[in-house]
One Martini backbone bead per residue (centre of mass of N, CA, C, O) as a GRO file, in nm:
protein
  229
    1MET     BB    1  -0.284  -3.196  -7.616
    2GLY     BB    2  -0.151  -2.912  -7.617
    3PHE     BB    3  -0.379  -2.724  -7.707
    4LEU     BB    4  -0.576  -2.778  -7.474
    5GLU     BB    5  -0.391  -2.682  -7.246
    6ASP     BB    6  -0.356  -2.393  -7.352
    7PHE     BB    7  -0.655  -2.319  -7.354
    8GLN     BB    8  -0.712  -2.367  -7.052
    9ALA     BB    9  -0.506  -2.161  -6.946
   10SER     BB   10  -0.629  -1.910  -7.091
   11LEU     BB   11  -0.920  -1.944  -6.973
   12GLU     BB   12  -0.853  -1.905  -6.668
   13SER     BB   13  -0.764  -1.590  -6.716
   14LEU     BB   14  -1.017  -1.443  -6.831
   15PRO     BB   15  -1.194  -1.353  -6.587
   16ALA     BB   16  -0.979  -1.164  -6.460
   17MET     BB   17  -0.948  -0.976  -6.705
   18LEU     BB   18  -1.245  -0.889  -6.722
   19GLN     BB   19  -1.269  -0.781  -6.434
   20ARG     BB   20  -1.062  -0.559  -6.469
   21ASN     BB   21  -1.202  -0.403  -6.696
   22TYR     BB   22  -1.471  -0.352  -6.545
   23ALA     BB   23  -1.347  -0.195  -6.310
   24LEU     BB   24  -1.229   0.034  -6.482
   25MET     BB   25  -1.500   0.121  -6.605
   26ARG     BB   26  -1.633   0.201  -6.338
   27ASP     BB   27  -1.428   0.417  -6.258
   28LEU     BB   28  -1.466   0.590  -6.511
   29ASP     BB   29  -1.767   0.643  -6.471
   30LYS     BB   30  -1.742   0.797  -6.207
   31SER     BB   31  -1.555   1.017  -6.315
   32LEU     BB   32  -1.742   1.116  -6.541
   33GLN     BB   33  -1.979   1.206  -6.364
   34GLY     BB   34  -1.820   1.420  -6.206
   35VAL     BB   35  -1.731   1.598  -6.446
   36GLN     BB   36  -2.012   1.651  -6.565
   37GLN     BB   37  -2.137   1.785  -6.318
   38GLN     BB   38  -1.931   2.015  -6.295
   39ASN     BB   39  -1.976   2.127  -6.584
   40GLU     BB   40  -2.275   2.192  -6.564
   41GLN     BB   41  -2.251   2.397  -6.334
   42ARG     BB   42  -2.056   2.589  -6.475
   43CYS     BB   43  -2.228   2.651  -6.729
   44GLU     BB   44  -2.476   2.761  -6.582
   45GLN     BB   45  -2.325   2.995  -6.444
   46GLU     BB   46  -2.214   3.130  -6.704
   47ILE     BB   47  -2.487   3.182  -6.837
   48GLU     BB   48  -2.596   3.358  -6.609
   49ASP     BB   49  -2.372   3.576  -6.624
   50ILE     BB   50  -2.425   3.657  -6.918
   51ARG     BB   51  -2.717   3.746  -6.883
   52HIS     BB   52  -2.661   3.968  -6.672
   53GLY     BB   53  -2.456   4.129  -6.845
   54ILE     BB   54  -2.654   4.202  -7.073
   55GLU     BB   55  -2.874   4.340  -6.896
   56SER     BB   56  -2.654   4.555  -6.771
   57GLY     BB   57  -2.426   4.615  -7.015
   58ASN     BB   58  -2.135   4.466  -6.969
   59ILE     BB   59  -2.229   4.292  -7.221
   60THR     BB   60  -2.199   4.217  -7.544
   61PRO     BB   61  -2.433   4.081  -7.780
   62ASP     BB   62  -2.186   3.886  -7.901
   63SER     BB   63  -2.140   3.573  -8.022
   64ALA     BB   64  -1.825   3.590  -8.076
   65LEU     BB   65  -1.762   3.665  -7.752
   66ILE     BB   66  -1.931   3.429  -7.652
   67ARG     BB   67  -1.797   3.203  -7.399
   68PHE     BB   68  -1.652   2.966  -7.252
   69SER     BB   69  -1.440   2.866  -7.043
   70ASP     BB   70  -1.149   2.693  -7.018
   71GLU     BB   71  -1.245   2.505  -6.794
   72ALA     BB   72  -1.497   2.396  -6.938
   73ILE     BB   73  -1.351   2.285  -7.188
   74ASP     BB   74  -1.157   2.092  -7.038
   75GLU     BB   75  -1.382   1.915  -6.915
   76GLN     BB   76  -1.494   1.817  -7.184
   77LYS     BB   77  -1.233   1.684  -7.285
   78HIS     BB   78  -1.205   1.490  -7.045
   79SER     BB   79  -1.466   1.334  -7.099
   80ILE     BB   80  -1.378   1.223  -7.375
   81ARG     BB   81  -1.133   1.063  -7.274
   82ILE     BB   82  -1.287   0.873  -7.086
   83ALA     BB   83  -1.475   0.753  -7.302
   84ASP     BB   84  -1.244   0.635  -7.475
   85GLU     BB   85  -1.140   0.440  -7.256
   86LYS     BB   86  -1.397   0.272  -7.235
   87VAL     BB   87  -1.400   0.174  -7.527
   88ALA     BB   88  -1.124   0.033  -7.518
   89LEU     BB   89  -1.199  -0.173  -7.296
   90ALA     BB   90  -1.438  -0.302  -7.444
   91THR     BB   91  -1.275  -0.393  -7.692
   92GLN     BB   92  -1.075  -0.570  -7.538
   93ALA     BB   93  -1.284  -0.768  -7.423
   94TYR     BB   94  -1.392  -0.864  -7.694
   95ASP     BB   95  -1.122  -0.969  -7.811
   96MET     BB   96  -1.072  -1.186  -7.598
   97VAL     BB   97  -1.325  -1.355  -7.648
   98ASP     BB   98  -1.285  -1.395  -7.954
   99ALA     BB   99  -1.015  -1.547  -7.935
  100HIS     BB  100  -1.133  -1.793  -7.777
  101ILE     BB  101  -1.337  -1.875  -7.991
  102GLN     BB  102  -1.129  -1.934  -8.214
  103GLN     BB  103  -0.977  -2.151  -8.055
  104LEU     BB  104  -1.217  -2.341  -8.025
  105ASP     BB  105  -1.267  -2.384  -8.326
  106GLN     BB  106  -0.988  -2.506  -8.380
  107TYR     BB  107  -1.019  -2.747  -8.188
  108MET     BB  108  -1.269  -2.873  -8.325
  109ARG     BB  109  -1.132  -2.924  -8.596
  110LYS     BB  110  -0.912  -3.113  -8.488
  111LEU     BB  111  -1.101  -3.327  -8.376
  112GLU     BB  112  -1.232  -3.397  -8.648
  113GLU     BB  113  -0.973  -3.482  -8.791
  114LEU     BB  114  -0.902  -3.713  -8.596
  115ARG     BB  115  -1.157  -3.877  -8.637
  116GLN     BB  116  -1.120  -3.923  -8.944
  117GLU     BB  117  -0.845  -4.060  -8.927
  118LYS     BB  118  -0.938  -4.304  -8.755
  119GLU     BB  119  -1.150  -4.410  -8.955
  120LEU     BB  120  -0.955  -4.455  -9.191
  121ALA     BB  121  -0.763  -4.648  -9.042
  122ALA     BB  122  -0.981  -4.861  -8.975
  123SER     BB  123  -1.061  -4.918  -9.271
  124ALA     BB  124  -0.769  -5.002  -9.374
  125SER     BB  125  -0.740  -5.256  -9.165
  126VAL     BB  126  -0.955  -5.375  -9.336
  127GLY     BB  127  -1.067  -5.574  -9.544
  128ALA     BB  128  -1.230  -5.562  -9.843
  129GLY     BB  129  -1.449  -5.800  -9.753
  130THR     BB  130  -1.457  -5.642  -9.460
  131PRO     BB  131  -1.656  -5.455  -9.302
  132ASN     BB  132  -1.672  -5.172  -9.097
  133THR     BB  133  -1.902  -5.132  -8.864
  134GLU     BB  134  -1.823  -4.878  -8.702
  135ALA     BB  135  -1.764  -4.688  -8.943
  136SER     BB  136  -2.040  -4.718  -9.086
  137THR     BB  137  -2.219  -4.617  -8.856
  138ARG     BB  138  -2.091  -4.342  -8.826
  139SER     BB  139  -2.134  -4.248  -9.116
  140GLY     BB  140  -2.441  -4.287  -9.118
  141ARG     BB  141  -2.492  -4.079  -8.888
  142ALA     BB  142  -2.367  -3.829  -9.024
  143SER     BB  143  -2.559  -3.857  -9.305
  144GLY     BB  144  -2.814  -3.867  -9.181
  145SER     BB  145  -3.144  -3.799  -9.154
  146GLY     BB  146  -3.362  -3.611  -9.003
  147ARG     BB  147  -3.611  -3.437  -8.926
  148GLY     BB  148  -3.748  -3.370  -9.238
  149GLY     BB  149  -3.466  -3.441  -9.404
  150ARG     BB  150  -3.239  -3.330  -9.242
  151LYS     BB  151  -2.916  -3.275  -9.204
  152LYS     BB  152  -2.668  -3.431  -8.985
  153THR     BB  153  -2.387  -3.316  -8.812
  154ARG     BB  154  -2.128  -3.504  -8.663
  155LEU     BB  155  -1.922  -3.377  -8.375
  156ALA     BB  156  -1.985  -3.537  -8.145
  157ALA     BB  157  -1.998  -3.752  -7.922
  158GLU     BB  158  -2.117  -3.988  -7.769
  159PRO     BB  159  -2.374  -4.047  -7.595
  160PRO     BB  160  -2.443  -4.039  -7.278
  161SER     BB  161  -2.478  -4.309  -7.035
  162ILE     BB  162  -2.588  -4.163  -6.779
  163ALA     BB  163  -2.877  -4.075  -6.867
  164LEU     BB  164  -2.862  -4.341  -7.065
  165GLU     BB  165  -2.858  -4.703  -7.028
  166LEU     BB  166  -2.951  -4.748  -7.297
  167PRO     BB  167  -2.933  -4.845  -7.600
  168VAL     BB  168  -2.799  -4.687  -7.893
  169ASP     BB  169  -2.889  -4.586  -8.197
  170PRO     BB  170  -2.672  -4.503  -8.455
  171ASN     BB  171  -2.928  -4.400  -8.654
  172GLU     BB  172  -3.009  -4.183  -8.478
  173PRO     BB  173  -3.100  -3.877  -8.462
  174THR     BB  174  -2.984  -3.550  -8.415
  175TYR     BB  175  -2.976  -3.274  -8.177
  176CYS     BB  176  -2.910  -2.983  -8.093
  177LEU     BB  177  -2.618  -2.828  -7.979
  178CYS     BB  178  -2.496  -3.122  -7.887
  179ASN     BB  179  -2.558  -3.348  -8.098
  180GLN     BB  180  -2.793  -3.535  -7.986
  181VAL     BB  181  -3.013  -3.727  -7.881
  182SER     BB  182  -3.319  -3.783  -7.774
  183TYR     BB  183  -3.407  -3.647  -7.441
  184GLY     BB  184  -3.626  -3.574  -7.247
  185GLU     BB  185  -3.681  -3.244  -7.252
  186MET     BB  186  -3.818  -3.058  -7.533
  187VAL     BB  187  -3.774  -2.793  -7.780
  188ALA     BB  188  -3.915  -2.603  -8.037
  189CYS     BB  189  -3.844  -2.424  -8.311
  190ASP     BB  190  -4.028  -2.154  -8.484
  191TYR     BB  191  -3.838  -2.152  -8.710
  192PRO     BB  192  -3.883  -2.267  -9.030
  193ASP     BB  193  -3.541  -2.286  -9.096
  194CYS     BB  194  -3.444  -2.474  -8.890
  195LYS     BB  195  -3.174  -2.709  -8.862
  196ILE     BB  196  -3.260  -2.853  -8.575
  197GLU     BB  197  -3.547  -2.780  -8.395
  198TRP     BB  198  -3.436  -2.951  -8.139
  199PHE     BB  199  -3.418  -2.903  -7.768
  200HIS     BB  200  -3.271  -2.911  -7.477
  201PHE     BB  201  -3.330  -2.757  -7.197
  202GLY     BB  202  -3.037  -2.737  -7.074
  203CYS     BB  203  -2.894  -2.616  -7.341
  204VAL     BB  204  -3.111  -2.342  -7.326
  205GLY     BB  205  -3.207  -2.267  -7.023
  206LEU     BB  206  -3.453  -2.455  -6.947
  207LYS     BB  207  -3.740  -2.560  -6.721
  208GLU     BB  208  -3.975  -2.488  -6.925
  209GLN     BB  209  -4.224  -2.438  -7.126
  210PRO     BB  210  -4.266  -2.203  -7.341
  211LYS     BB  211  -4.440  -1.917  -7.418
  212GLY     BB  212  -4.504  -1.923  -7.718
  213LYS     BB  213  -4.266  -1.816  -7.899
  214TRP     BB  214  -3.958  -1.998  -7.995
  215TYR     BB  215  -3.600  -1.928  -8.022
  216CYS     BB  216  -3.308  -2.005  -8.103
  217PRO     BB  217  -2.987  -1.885  -8.099
  218ASN     BB  218  -2.962  -1.914  -8.424
  219CYS     BB  219  -3.268  -1.766  -8.492
  220VAL     BB  220  -3.326  -1.493  -8.348
  221GLY     BB  221  -3.183  -1.305  -8.556
  222LEU     BB  222  -3.342  -1.395  -8.810
  223GLN     BB  223  -3.623  -1.307  -8.706
  224LYS     BB  224  -3.563  -1.004  -8.679
  225ARG     BB  225  -3.486  -0.958  -8.980
  226ARG     BB  226  -3.756  -1.057  -9.090
  227LYS     BB  227  -3.933  -0.832  -8.960
  228VAL     BB  228  -3.795  -0.590  -9.093
  229LYS     BB  229  -3.865  -0.686  -9.392
   0.00000   0.00000   0.00000
């Protein structure tokens, strides 16, 4: 479990790193607002001076000669540099979170490989004439069809016995993001091609039945693109 320990260690440092980036972005934002306000005031004053100069005849109304001062231009360039730093910090924060998501995906793949290896080893240890009941029921549950004939891929562990102390049918279809059997209050996704269909309230952050159409996290983007088309 060395990979899991490494992932947990790196995950523990992520909130502090993100907090640091966000604090720097807030400081840059305050600085940017100050520079922009100062530059706007300077430019307004210079425009007013140019207008008075043209009206009094002290300045020739030649667009090629009329320009903002070097101070005003430097402030605008400084504003652009601050904005670029904010974008760089935001990109860095995104990359950090994305890297942890990829690590988590890798860990989940390794867990699935270990599970399959254990099932194969258990099957091989049983004689050819004696079927392995546990392996067959697990396999049957993994490839069994859920509600509406849709295939359910089993990646999660056995359903927790804490919430339900009743025996669980290994052939019962699984639902939700947690890939567990149905229990408690559940909500159905209104997207017609949703591959999961039913979700536990707690897994999708709901406390009561939503009003109107509701789309799960996997389908909300698909529904928006569907409306655009």
